[in-house]
Coordinates of C-alpha atoms and ligand atoms in Angstrom, one line a residue:
M24 CA -226.5 230.2 70.8
T25 CA -222.8 230.8 71.6
L26 CA -221.3 230.5 75.2
L27 CA -218.3 232.4 76.3
L28 CA -216.4 231.3 79.3
S29 CA -213.4 233.1 80.8
H30 CA -212.1 234.0 84.3
L31 CA -210.0 237.0 85.6
A32 CA -207.9 234.5 87.5
C33 CA -206.3 233.8 84.1
L34 CA -204.8 237.2 84.3
G35 CA -202.9 236.0 87.4
H36 CA -200.5 233.7 85.5
D37 CA -197.4 235.9 85.3
T38 CA -194.8 235.4 82.8
P39 CA -191.3 237.3 82.6
P40 CA -191.1 240.7 81.1
G41 CA -191.2 240.5 77.2
H42 CA -192.8 237.1 77.2
P43 CA -195.4 236.8 74.4
E44 CA -197.8 234.9 76.4
R45 CA -198.8 237.5 78.7
P46 CA -201.9 238.8 80.5
D47 CA -202.7 241.5 78.0
R48 CA -203.6 238.8 75.4
L49 CA -206.7 238.0 77.5
R50 CA -207.5 241.6 78.1
A51 CA -207.4 242.1 74.3
V52 CA -209.9 239.3 73.8
A53 CA -212.2 240.7 76.5
T54 CA -212.1 244.0 74.8
V55 CA -213.0 242.9 71.4
L56 CA -215.7 240.5 72.7
G57 CA -217.0 243.3 74.9
E58 CA -218.0 245.1 71.7
A59 CA -221.8 245.6 71.0
R60 CA -221.7 243.1 68.0
F61 CA -221.1 240.3 70.5
D62 CA -223.9 241.3 72.8
A63 CA -225.8 237.9 72.0
L64 CA -222.9 235.9 73.5
V65 CA -224.0 234.2 76.8
R66 CA -221.2 234.8 79.3
G67 CA -220.1 232.8 82.1
E68 CA -217.1 232.2 84.4
A69 CA -214.7 229.4 83.9
P70 CA -215.0 227.2 87.0
E71 CA -211.9 225.6 88.5
G72 CA -211.4 222.1 87.1
D73 CA -211.0 218.8 88.9
L74 CA -207.9 217.1 89.2
D75 CA -209.5 213.7 88.2
V76 CA -210.6 215.1 84.7
V77 CA -206.8 216.2 84.2
G78 CA -206.0 212.6 84.9
L79 CA -207.9 211.7 81.7
C80 CA -205.0 212.9 79.8
H81 CA -202.0 213.4 82.1
D82 CA -199.9 211.3 84.2
A83 CA -200.8 211.3 88.1
H84 CA -197.1 211.8 89.1
Y85 CA -196.9 214.8 86.6
I86 CA -199.9 216.4 87.8
D87 CA -198.8 216.0 91.5
E88 CA -195.2 217.3 90.7
L89 CA -196.7 220.4 88.9
R90 CA -199.1 221.2 91.6
H91 CA -196.3 221.4 94.1
M92 CA -194.0 223.5 91.9
A93 CA -195.9 226.8 91.8
P94 CA -193.8 229.3 93.8
S95 CA -195.3 231.5 96.6
S96 CA -193.5 234.5 95.0
G97 CA -191.6 235.2 91.9
L98 CA -191.2 232.9 88.9
V99 CA -190.0 229.2 88.6
Y100 CA -188.7 228.1 85.2
I101 CA -189.7 224.7 83.9
D102 CA -187.9 225.2 80.7
G103 CA -186.7 228.2 78.7
D104 CA -190.2 229.2 77.5
T105 CA -192.5 228.0 80.4
S106 CA -192.6 229.3 84.0
M107 CA -194.9 229.3 86.8
S108 CA -195.9 232.3 89.1
P109 CA -198.1 232.2 92.2
G110 CA -201.2 232.6 90.0
T111 CA -200.3 230.0 87.6
W112 CA -202.0 226.9 89.2
E113 CA -205.4 228.6 89.5
A114 CA -205.1 230.1 85.9
V115 CA -204.3 226.6 84.6
M116 CA -207.1 224.9 86.5
R117 CA -209.7 227.6 85.2
G118 CA -208.6 226.6 81.8
V119 CA -209.3 223.0 82.4
G120 CA -212.6 223.9 84.2
G121 CA -213.7 226.2 81.3
A122 CA -213.0 223.5 78.7
V123 CA -215.0 221.0 80.7
A124 CA -217.8 223.3 81.6
A125 CA -218.1 224.3 77.9
T126 CA -218.3 220.6 77.0
D127 CA -221.1 220.2 79.5
A128 CA -223.0 223.0 78.2
V129 CA -222.6 221.8 74.6
M130 CA -223.3 218.1 75.3
K131 CA -226.5 218.9 77.2
G132 CA -227.7 221.1 74.4
E133 CA -227.8 224.3 76.6
T134 CA -225.6 225.8 73.9
T135 CA -224.8 225.1 70.2
N136 CA -221.2 225.9 70.6
A137 CA -218.8 227.6 73.1
F138 CA -215.5 229.6 73.1
V139 CA -213.3 229.3 76.1
A140 CA -211.0 232.4 76.6
T141 CA -208.4 231.3 79.1
R142 CA -204.7 231.2 79.4
P143 CA -202.1 229.7 79.6
P144 CA -202.7 227.6 76.3
G145 CA -202.4 223.8 76.4
H146 CA -201.7 222.0 73.2
H147 CA -197.9 221.6 73.8
A148 CA -198.4 219.8 77.2
E149 CA -197.6 216.2 76.8
I150 CA -198.8 213.3 79.0
N151 CA -196.1 213.9 81.5
K152 CA -194.3 217.2 80.4
P153 CA -195.1 220.8 80.4
M154 CA -193.8 222.6 77.4
G155 CA -194.1 225.7 75.2
F156 CA -196.1 227.9 77.7
C157 CA -198.4 224.9 78.3
F158 CA -199.1 222.9 81.4
F159 CA -202.4 220.8 80.9
D160 CA -203.9 220.1 77.5
N161 CA -207.4 221.7 77.9
A162 CA -208.7 220.5 74.3
A163 CA -207.6 217.0 74.8
I164 CA -209.1 216.9 78.3
A165 CA -212.5 218.1 76.9
A166 CA -212.4 215.3 74.4
R167 CA -211.7 212.6 76.9
Y168 CA -214.2 214.3 79.4
A169 CA -217.0 214.2 76.8
Q170 CA -216.1 210.4 76.0
R171 CA -216.4 209.5 79.7
T172 CA -219.3 211.5 80.6
Y173 CA -221.5 211.4 77.7
G174 CA -220.6 208.3 76.1
I175 CA -219.3 210.0 72.8
E176 CA -217.6 207.3 70.7
R177 CA -215.7 209.6 68.4
A178 CA -214.4 213.0 69.1
A179 CA -212.0 215.2 67.0
V180 CA -209.6 217.9 68.1
V181 CA -208.8 220.4 65.2
D182 CA -205.8 222.6 65.8
F183 CA -205.2 225.7 63.6
D184 CA -202.6 227.2 65.9
V185 CA -199.5 227.9 63.9
H186 CA -197.5 225.5 66.1
H187 CA -198.0 221.9 66.0
G188 CA -199.9 220.5 69.0
N189 CA -197.4 217.9 70.0
G190 CA -199.1 217.4 73.3
T191 CA -202.5 216.6 71.7
Q192 CA -200.8 214.2 69.4
D193 CA -198.9 212.6 72.2
I194 CA -202.1 212.0 74.1
F195 CA -204.1 210.5 71.3
W196 CA -201.2 208.8 69.3
A197 CA -202.5 205.3 70.1
D198 CA -206.2 206.2 70.5
P199 CA -208.4 205.4 67.6
T200 CA -211.5 207.2 69.2
V201 CA -210.1 210.6 69.0
M202 CA -208.9 212.1 65.6
Y203 CA -206.3 214.9 65.9
C204 CA -206.0 217.2 62.9
S205 CA -203.4 220.1 62.6
T206 CA -202.4 222.8 60.3
H207 CA -199.1 224.3 61.5
Q208 CA -195.9 226.0 60.1
M209 CA -193.1 223.9 59.6
P210 CA -190.2 224.0 60.4
L211 CA -191.1 225.7 63.6
F212 CA -191.4 225.0 67.4
P213 CA -191.9 222.3 68.4
G214 CA -190.5 220.4 65.4
T215 CA -193.3 217.7 65.3
G216 CA -196.2 217.4 62.9
A217 CA -194.7 216.0 59.7
A218 CA -197.3 214.6 57.3
G219 CA -196.0 211.1 57.9
E220 CA -196.9 211.3 61.6
R221 CA -200.3 209.4 61.5
G222 CA -200.7 207.8 64.8
E223 CA -201.1 204.0 65.4
H224 CA -204.6 204.0 63.8
D225 CA -204.3 206.6 61.1
T226 CA -206.2 209.1 63.4
V227 CA -203.5 211.7 63.4
V228 CA -203.8 214.1 60.4
N229 CA -201.0 216.5 60.1
A230 CA -200.9 219.2 57.3
P231 CA -197.7 221.2 57.7
L232 CA -197.4 224.5 55.9
H233 CA -194.4 226.6 55.2
D234 CA -193.1 230.0 55.8
G235 CA -195.2 232.6 53.9
D236 CA -197.9 230.1 52.7
G237 CA -201.0 232.3 53.3
G238 CA -204.7 231.8 53.3
A239 CA -205.1 230.0 50.0
K240 CA -202.7 227.1 51.0
F241 CA -204.2 227.0 54.5
R242 CA -207.7 226.6 53.0
A243 CA -206.4 224.1 50.6
A244 CA -205.0 221.9 53.5
F245 CA -208.4 221.9 55.1
E246 CA -210.3 221.2 51.8
N247 CA -208.0 218.6 50.5
L248 CA -206.9 216.7 53.5
I249 CA -208.4 217.6 56.9
L250 CA -212.1 218.0 56.1
P251 CA -212.3 214.8 53.9
K252 CA -210.6 212.8 56.9
L253 CA -212.9 214.4 59.4
K254 CA -216.1 213.7 57.4
K255 CA -215.1 210.1 57.0
F256 CA -214.3 209.8 60.7
S257 CA -217.7 211.4 61.7
P258 CA -216.9 212.9 65.0
E259 CA -219.8 213.4 67.5
L260 CA -218.2 216.4 69.0
I261 CA -215.5 218.8 67.6
I262 CA -213.0 220.5 69.9
I263 CA -211.0 223.4 68.3
S264 CA -207.6 224.3 69.5
A265 CA -208.1 227.8 68.5
G266 CA -204.7 229.5 68.1
F267 CA -204.4 232.7 66.2
D268 CA -200.6 232.9 65.9
A269 CA -200.9 232.1 62.1
H270 CA -202.3 235.6 61.6
R271 CA -199.8 237.7 59.4
R272 CA -199.1 240.3 62.3
D273 CA -198.0 237.6 64.7
P274 CA -194.3 237.9 65.9
L275 CA -193.8 234.1 66.4
A276 CA -194.4 232.8 63.0
S277 CA -194.9 233.7 59.3
L278 CA -197.9 231.8 57.8
N279 CA -199.5 235.1 56.9
L280 CA -203.1 234.3 57.4
D281 CA -205.8 237.0 57.6
A282 CA -208.5 237.2 60.3
E283 CA -211.1 236.0 57.7
D284 CA -209.2 232.7 57.1
F285 CA -210.1 232.0 60.9
G286 CA -213.7 232.8 60.1
W287 CA -213.7 230.5 57.0
V288 CA -212.2 227.6 58.8
T289 CA -214.6 227.9 61.7
R290 CA -217.6 227.9 59.3
Q291 CA -216.2 224.8 57.5
L292 CA -215.9 223.0 60.8
M293 CA -219.5 224.3 61.8
D294 CA -220.9 222.8 58.5
L295 CA -219.1 219.5 59.4
A296 CA -220.4 219.5 62.9
D297 CA -223.8 220.2 61.6
N298 CA -223.7 216.8 59.6
T299 CA -222.0 214.6 62.3
A300 CA -222.1 216.2 65.7
G301 CA -225.4 218.0 65.9
G302 CA -223.5 221.2 65.5
R303 CA -221.5 220.7 68.8
I304 CA -218.3 222.7 68.9
V305 CA -216.1 223.6 72.0
S306 CA -213.3 225.9 71.0
V307 CA -210.5 226.7 73.4
L308 CA -208.0 229.4 73.0
E309 CA -204.4 228.4 72.3
G310 CA -201.8 230.9 70.9
G311 CA -202.0 234.5 69.2
Y312 CA -199.5 237.0 70.3
D313 CA -199.9 240.2 68.4
L314 CA -202.8 241.9 70.2
Q315 CA -204.4 243.5 67.1
G316 CA -204.1 240.2 65.2
L317 CA -205.5 238.3 68.1
K318 CA -208.5 240.7 68.4
E319 CA -209.4 240.7 64.8
S320 CA -208.9 236.9 64.6
V321 CA -210.9 236.1 67.6
A322 CA -213.6 238.3 66.3
A323 CA -213.8 236.5 63.0
H324 CA -213.8 233.1 64.8
V325 CA -216.5 234.0 67.3
T326 CA -218.7 235.8 64.8
A327 CA -218.7 232.6 62.8
L328 CA -219.7 230.5 65.8
M329 CA -222.4 232.9 66.6
G330 CA -223.8 232.4 63.1
A331 CA -225.0 228.8 64.1
Ligands
ZN401 ZN1 -198.9 228.7 68.8

């Protein structure tokens, strides 16, 4: 069984005209997952998250500062890419709450896996800094929450968004209990993610790819590096930072993946989770900025998850 969590409040995070991270992304995801082939999904609303779980990964001062930064009208710019509107805070907290609720459902065995379709994304948010459209790192919070609440010793965050998850790497850099694995285009925003960045305990696994690499090299990065590292680490829960901006249609990058590459990697991670984690996977939406590419890719990803 696959759980799908989302919330209409995530449409209320407004971004400037022409910004790629826009409400239509979530409408596109809802449209495709509304097709009859996804009727077997169990659907629920992402609840608002609690501030104390955000504190598992982010600095208390930063959380407080951000909470008071949301404007009552218009937009407040945090950096050139990242802004807050009146609806941003609730959207962000639905993202946190969705990731946590999905983790609860998976850890309690109520569902095998879950996909959390919320926005804004999270993987660029560092311990004390918003960045790259992101405010709180939902995937990282889910991993720490599972550890705190369910006594998980080892969790893994696997990130196939085309951008490096500098925030997730920052949060787990010195934490030997959470493995962070990423494929991403390099050079590209945010500039981190070189193969030599391995964390204090060799639990950061970066597999940078290059402009135009395509599906074969993406799959090879998983087969030759990430999957063997994960297998050895033996995570009891896998969180996926599911960004779909490595799709060939995406305007922000040029890794040239096809939708089926996302289906393939999802099945690889499911096989691994079957062996080490009782099949438990929580997948949270990150990037993906071409609406057609996003639809096709989400469809391939969720179809794979439903095959459990
Ligand atoms: Zn991205």
